[in-house]
């Protein structure tokens, strides 16, 4: 049984370095597994994205005993390389750049964050929770399918590694993983 207590909150300036370290660690893990996902990431650009998302208040972190356990970005941004007019872009909230620290893998933190994101999507009267995943990573596609997502389609964009589009109804909860104490909600209200 997992007795750790996890809390989710909005990212703050002091989280930039820990988030970068978590992304570095994740990219190294993917490389070890000989996966090309995120291998072309430019660290400087990545950091700029983290800072932009932080300022936009769309970046969140999960902490366990004040240590960074995971990060997720959640917003209305539907990447127009992938999502078309007929997808009704405004009908969803979109998950981006979700990563769990190796020390906190395997307890269902990803699932818990996706349920948290779904709650926000539903509260905002969105019909869907959506994301785009790495096109060629079958194991990652299976991960999302096992959590109740359906693949919408693969959108092959020559210069993008991502483009496997997934959606789950906003009112769906997978219901596993540790409870997340939602400090983000409190902070925003
Ligand atoms: C996806 C993620 C957030 C889920 O975290 P979690 O809820 O703790 O789940 P786990 O890490 O235990 O992963 C579940 C399974 O999916 C696999 N998996 C997760 N991400 C994967 C990836 N990018 N590529 C291949 N397999 C992956 C894990 O190896 C694990 O497989 P196993 O059950 O055979 O051991 C975390 O694994 C992660 O940070 N992955 C790398 C970054 C990533 O791909 N993020 C999603 C971007 S769309």
Coordinates of C-alpha atoms and ligand atoms in Angstrom, one line a residue:
X1 CA 0.0 0.0 0.0
X2 CA 1.3 3.4 -0.9
X3 CA 1.1 5.7 2.2
X4 CA 2.9 8.7 0.7
X5 CA 1.0 11.9 0.6
X6 CA 1.0 13.8 -2.6
X7 CA -0.1 17.4 -3.2
X8 CA -0.6 19.1 -6.5
X9 CA -0.1 22.9 -6.8
X10 CA 0.7 25.5 -9.4
X11 CA 4.4 25.8 -10.3
X12 CA 6.4 28.7 -8.8
X13 CA 9.7 30.3 -9.8
X14 CA 11.6 28.1 -7.4
X15 CA 10.3 25.0 -9.3
X16 CA 12.0 25.8 -12.6
X17 CA 15.3 24.0 -11.7
X18 CA 13.7 21.0 -10.2
X19 CA 11.3 20.7 -13.2
X20 CA 14.3 21.0 -15.6
X21 CA 16.1 18.3 -13.6
X22 CA 13.0 16.1 -13.8
X23 CA 12.8 16.6 -17.5
X24 CA 16.5 15.8 -17.9
X25 CA 16.1 12.6 -15.9
X26 CA 13.0 11.6 -18.0
X27 CA 14.8 12.2 -21.3
X28 CA 17.8 10.1 -20.0
X29 CA 15.3 7.3 -19.1
X30 CA 13.8 7.4 -22.5
X31 CA 17.2 7.2 -24.1
X32 CA 18.2 4.3 -21.9
X33 CA 15.1 2.5 -23.3
X34 CA 16.3 3.4 -26.9
X35 CA 13.2 5.5 -27.4
X36 CA 13.6 8.6 -29.6
X37 CA 10.8 10.4 -27.8
X38 CA 11.9 13.9 -26.7
X39 CA 15.6 13.2 -27.7
X40 CA 15.7 16.2 -30.0
X41 CA 14.7 18.6 -27.2
X42 CA 16.8 21.7 -27.0
X43 CA 17.4 22.4 -23.3
X44 CA 17.5 26.1 -23.7
X45 CA 14.2 26.1 -25.5
X46 CA 12.7 23.6 -23.0
X47 CA 13.6 26.0 -20.2
X48 CA 12.0 28.9 -22.0
X49 CA 8.8 26.8 -22.5
X50 CA 8.8 26.0 -18.8
X51 CA 9.2 29.6 -17.8
X52 CA 6.4 30.7 -20.3
X53 CA 4.0 28.0 -19.0
X54 CA 4.8 29.0 -15.4
X55 CA 4.0 32.7 -16.2
X56 CA 0.8 31.6 -17.9
X57 CA -0.2 29.7 -14.7
X58 CA -0.7 26.5 -16.7
X59 CA 2.1 24.5 -15.2
X60 CA 1.6 22.3 -12.1
X61 CA 3.8 20.2 -9.8
X62 CA 3.1 17.3 -7.6
X63 CA 5.1 17.1 -4.3
X64 CA 5.7 14.3 -1.9
X65 CA 7.2 15.6 1.4
X66 CA 8.3 18.8 -0.4
X67 CA 10.2 16.9 -3.1
X68 CA 9.1 17.2 -6.7
X69 CA 7.4 14.0 -7.8
X70 CA 5.8 15.0 -11.1
X71 CA 4.9 17.8 -13.4
X72 CA 2.0 18.4 -15.8
X73 CA 0.9 21.3 -18.0
X74 CA -2.8 21.7 -18.5
X75 CA -4.5 24.4 -20.6
X76 CA -6.7 25.3 -23.5
X77 CA -3.9 25.2 -26.1
X78 CA -4.9 22.9 -28.9
X79 CA -1.8 22.5 -31.1
X80 CA -3.0 23.5 -34.6
X81 CA -0.4 21.2 -36.2
X82 CA -2.6 18.4 -34.9
X83 CA -6.1 19.4 -33.9
X84 CA -8.4 20.5 -36.7
X85 CA -11.4 22.9 -36.8
X86 CA -13.7 19.8 -37.0
X87 CA -12.3 18.5 -33.7
X88 CA -13.9 21.5 -32.0
X89 CA -10.7 22.6 -30.3
X90 CA -12.6 24.5 -27.5
X91 CA -14.4 21.4 -26.4
X92 CA -11.4 20.1 -24.4
X93 CA -8.6 20.9 -22.0
X94 CA -5.2 19.6 -23.2
X95 CA -2.5 17.8 -21.2
X96 CA 1.1 18.5 -22.2
X97 CA 4.6 17.5 -20.9
X98 CA 3.5 15.1 -18.2
X99 CA 6.4 13.4 -16.4
X100 CA 6.8 11.5 -13.1
X101 CA 10.1 11.3 -11.3
X102 CA 11.7 7.9 -11.3
X103 CA 11.5 7.8 -7.5
X104 CA 7.7 8.1 -7.7
X105 CA 6.9 5.9 -10.7
X106 CA 4.7 2.9 -10.6
X107 CA 2.2 4.1 -7.9
X108 CA -0.2 5.6 -10.5
X109 CA 0.7 9.2 -10.2
X110 CA 0.2 9.7 -13.9
X111 CA -3.3 8.3 -13.6
X112 CA -4.1 10.5 -10.6
X113 CA -2.9 13.6 -12.5
X114 CA -5.0 12.7 -15.5
X115 CA -8.1 12.3 -13.2
X116 CA -7.2 15.7 -11.6
X117 CA -7.0 17.2 -15.1
X118 CA -10.3 15.6 -16.1
X119 CA -11.9 17.2 -13.0
X120 CA -10.8 20.6 -14.2
X121 CA -12.0 19.9 -17.7
X122 CA -15.4 18.9 -16.4
X123 CA -15.6 21.9 -14.1
X124 CA -14.8 24.1 -17.1
X125 CA -17.7 22.4 -19.0
X126 CA -15.3 20.8 -21.5
X127 CA -16.4 17.6 -23.1
X128 CA -12.9 16.1 -23.4
X129 CA -9.5 15.7 -21.9
X130 CA -7.1 15.5 -24.8
X131 CA -3.4 15.1 -25.4
X132 CA -0.9 14.4 -28.2
X133 CA 1.7 11.6 -27.6
X134 CA 4.8 10.6 -29.4
X135 CA 3.7 9.1 -32.8
X136 CA 5.9 6.0 -32.8
X137 CA 5.8 5.0 -29.2
X138 CA 3.4 2.0 -29.0
X139 CA 4.0 1.4 -25.3
X140 CA 3.0 5.0 -24.5
X141 CA -0.1 4.6 -26.6
X142 CA -1.0 1.5 -24.6
X143 CA -0.4 3.4 -21.4
X144 CA -3.1 5.9 -22.3
X145 CA -5.5 3.3 -23.7
X146 CA -5.3 1.4 -20.4
X147 CA -6.3 4.6 -18.7
X148 CA -9.5 5.0 -20.7
X149 CA -8.3 7.1 -23.6
X150 CA -9.1 6.4 -27.2
X151 CA -6.8 7.2 -30.0
X152 CA -8.5 9.9 -32.2
X153 CA -5.9 9.5 -35.0
X154 CA -2.3 9.8 -35.8
X155 CA -1.6 13.1 -37.4
X156 CA 1.7 12.8 -39.2
X157 CA 3.5 16.1 -39.3
X158 CA 6.9 15.8 -40.9
X159 CA 8.8 18.0 -38.5
X160 CA 7.1 16.8 -35.3
X161 CA 7.7 13.6 -33.3
X162 CA 4.4 13.9 -31.5
X163 CA 1.0 13.6 -33.2
X164 CA -0.7 10.5 -31.8
X165 CA -3.9 12.1 -30.6
X166 CA -5.8 10.8 -27.6
X167 CA -9.1 11.8 -26.0
X168 CA -11.1 10.7 -22.9
X169 CA -14.5 12.0 -21.9
X170 CA -14.0 14.7 -19.2
X171 CA -16.4 12.9 -16.9
X172 CA -14.3 9.7 -16.9
X173 CA -12.2 8.9 -13.9
X174 CA -9.9 6.0 -13.9
X175 CA -9.9 6.1 -10.1
X176 CA -6.5 4.6 -9.3
X177 CA -3.3 6.1 -8.1
X178 CA -2.7 8.0 -4.9
X179 CA -5.0 10.7 -3.7
X180 CA -3.8 14.2 -4.7
X181 CA -4.3 17.0 -2.3
X182 CA -5.4 19.8 -4.6
X183 CA -3.6 22.9 -3.5
X184 CA -3.9 24.3 -7.0
X185 CA -7.6 24.6 -6.7
X186 CA -7.4 26.4 -3.4
X187 CA -4.7 28.8 -4.6
X188 CA -6.7 29.7 -7.7
X189 CA -10.0 30.4 -5.9
Ligands
LIG1 C1 3.9 8.5 -18.5 C2 4.3 8.7 -17.0 C3 4.0 10.2 -16.6 C4 3.4 7.8 -16.2 O1 3.9 7.7 -14.9 P1 3.3 6.6 -13.8 O2 1.8 6.9 -13.7 O3 4.1 6.6 -12.6 O4 3.4 5.3 -14.6 P2 4.7 4.4 -14.9 O5 5.9 5.3 -14.9 O6 4.7 3.3 -13.9 O7 4.4 3.9 -16.3 C5 3.4 2.9 -16.7 C6 4.0 2.0 -17.8 O8 4.1 2.8 -19.0 C7 5.4 2.7 -19.4 N1 5.8 4.1 -20.0 C8 5.6 5.3 -19.4 N2 6.0 6.2 -20.2 C9 6.5 5.6 -21.3 C10 7.1 6.1 -22.5 N3 7.3 7.4 -22.7 N4 7.5 5.2 -23.4 C11 7.3 3.8 -23.2 N5 6.8 3.3 -22.1 C12 6.4 4.2 -21.2 C13 6.3 2.4 -18.2 O9 7.5 1.8 -18.6 C14 5.4 1.5 -17.5 O10 5.5 0.2 -18.0 P3 5.4 -1.1 -17.1 O11 4.1 -1.1 -16.5 O12 5.6 -2.2 -18.1 O13 6.6 -0.9 -16.2 C15 5.7 8.4 -16.7 O14 6.0 7.1 -17.0 C16 6.7 9.3 -17.5 O15 7.2 10.3 -17.0 N6 7.1 8.8 -18.7 C17 8.1 9.5 -19.5 C18 7.5 10.8 -20.1 C19 6.3 10.6 -20.9 O16 6.3 9.8 -21.8 N7 5.2 11.4 -20.6 C20 4.0 11.4 -21.4 C21 4.1 12.3 -22.6 S1 2.7 12.2 -23.6

